[in-house]
């Protein structure tokens, strides 16, 4: 069986995702697709608007055959660790032939070239990087200039007009990190990319038939008339969202974390510095700001700067809210993914599961085991669901023990 994989969040699923799934089948000529999705908190450092089991169900209803959860220690991390966690998971289950990801440039060649240069840097590249950093340039600017100069000496590739846009676009950056991880792991998984269609990943408004998930979340958060986006969502997703509304489902948003963050910060001796990315005195800035902030957006505007991006700060706060401060996440996220958590599957997905059980290097879980010697990554997943249940009261705090995979 020829199996392809997609790494996604589906927060929520929209028609751009359906296009991606269909193109993946077309490009890779696969027999089945595995979707690796973030759990109840996502890479931007936000709670998922809808819980992971419902999102997994919708993914299977719309073309994915088997959904596996990306552990929280990776899913709420930078692009580098998010990608490494997902690729190492796919590599470890040992049945995946290809990976297809969306990118703004839609061309694998420059993405793979940049990934290889960064993962296996030449002396020439490192010398150029050091030179530009020594001149006072910020790291990412220095990196871009070094990459550009190196590419000028390569007759097989020309990045003259595309390097800056490639390195400044969200999906391109993730694509580079996916390819870096494939190279790092010496993986046999073959990479494919398709050009992202429609609105930009970060766009907060609907400007095309393929709106961003960001814009859709904004409409739901603001209780906008969802009839206006009915034609922009897959039917099953629209119907599920309407059904959840009618049943008073507790959609989760970042703003809901604020009072809990404030309480934890003020009663735990300002221990935010235990979060790996909250270094260089950033924890003090967060602590001072949280005292004087009235809500989540107020807090973010008080601490955001050119040095600290909104997404990086969101991840720090999200990790702190969940309880990452009690774990050595620096070590955990650098290690290969230690298990595969099954969230949903269909008949084809069951066939894939049987293959995984025969070939996988890591254990598969449906419900989580009740063990005193539980893996720290699993403990963090359980903590994540408990934390999520505070924001989304529709979810049982012990759902990881109680919920079986969705079978369609």
PDB file of C-alpha atoms in Angstrom, residues 261 264-288 316-321 323-326:
ATOM      1  CA  UNK A 261      -2.435  32.849  33.548  1.00  0.00           C
ATOM      2  CA  UNK A 264      -0.669  31.267  38.156  1.00  0.00           C
ATOM      3  CA  UNK A 265       1.900  33.961  37.468  1.00  0.00           C
ATOM      4  CA  UNK A 266       1.065  35.978  40.590  1.00  0.00           C
ATOM      5  CA  UNK A 267       0.985  32.981  42.940  1.00  0.00           C
ATOM      6  CA  UNK A 268       4.062  31.074  41.706  1.00  0.00           C
ATOM      7  CA  UNK A 269       6.902  33.523  42.385  1.00  0.00           C
ATOM      8  CA  UNK A 270       7.252  34.553  38.746  1.00  0.00           C
ATOM      9  CA  UNK A 271       8.568  31.171  37.569  1.00  0.00           C
ATOM     10  CA  UNK A 272       7.872  31.771  33.862  1.00  0.00           C
ATOM     11  CA  UNK A 273      11.630  31.559  33.313  1.00  0.00           C
ATOM     12  CA  UNK A 274      11.219  27.757  33.543  1.00  0.00           C
ATOM     13  CA  UNK A 275       9.724  27.914  30.039  1.00  0.00           C
ATOM     14  CA  UNK A 276      12.767  27.499  27.711  1.00  0.00           C
ATOM     15  CA  UNK A 277      11.914  30.395  25.373  1.00  0.00           C
ATOM     16  CA  UNK A 278      11.209  32.886  28.191  1.00  0.00           C
ATOM     17  CA  UNK A 279      14.864  33.769  28.639  1.00  0.00           C
ATOM     18  CA  UNK A 280      16.891  36.997  28.502  1.00  0.00           C
ATOM     19  CA  UNK A 281      14.722  38.562  31.207  1.00  0.00           C
ATOM     20  CA  UNK A 282      11.527  38.112  29.188  1.00  0.00           C
ATOM     21  CA  UNK A 283       9.853  36.458  32.197  1.00  0.00           C
ATOM     22  CA  UNK A 284      10.251  39.696  34.161  1.00  0.00           C
ATOM     23  CA  UNK A 285       8.639  41.693  31.372  1.00  0.00           C
ATOM     24  CA  UNK A 286       5.700  39.270  31.255  1.00  0.00           C
ATOM     25  CA  UNK A 287       5.317  39.361  35.048  1.00  0.00           C
ATOM     26  CA  UNK A 288       5.281  43.156  35.195  1.00  0.00           C
ATOM     27  CA  UNK A 316       5.317  30.895  26.032  1.00  0.00           C
ATOM     28  CA  UNK A 317       2.039  31.855  27.711  1.00  0.00           C
ATOM     29  CA  UNK A 318       0.274  28.763  26.373  1.00  0.00           C
ATOM     30  CA  UNK A 319       3.050  26.454  27.598  1.00  0.00           C
ATOM     31  CA  UNK A 320       2.970  28.144  31.007  1.00  0.00           C
ATOM     32  CA  UNK A 321      -0.813  27.832  31.203  1.00  0.00           C
ATOM     33  CA  UNK A 323       2.249  23.398  32.920  1.00  0.00           C
ATOM     34  CA  UNK A 324       5.327  22.988  30.725  1.00  0.00           C
ATOM     35  CA  UNK A 325       7.271  24.730  33.520  1.00  0.00           C
ATOM     36  CA  UNK A 326       7.290  21.428  35.443  1.00  0.00           C
TER      37      UNK A 326
END
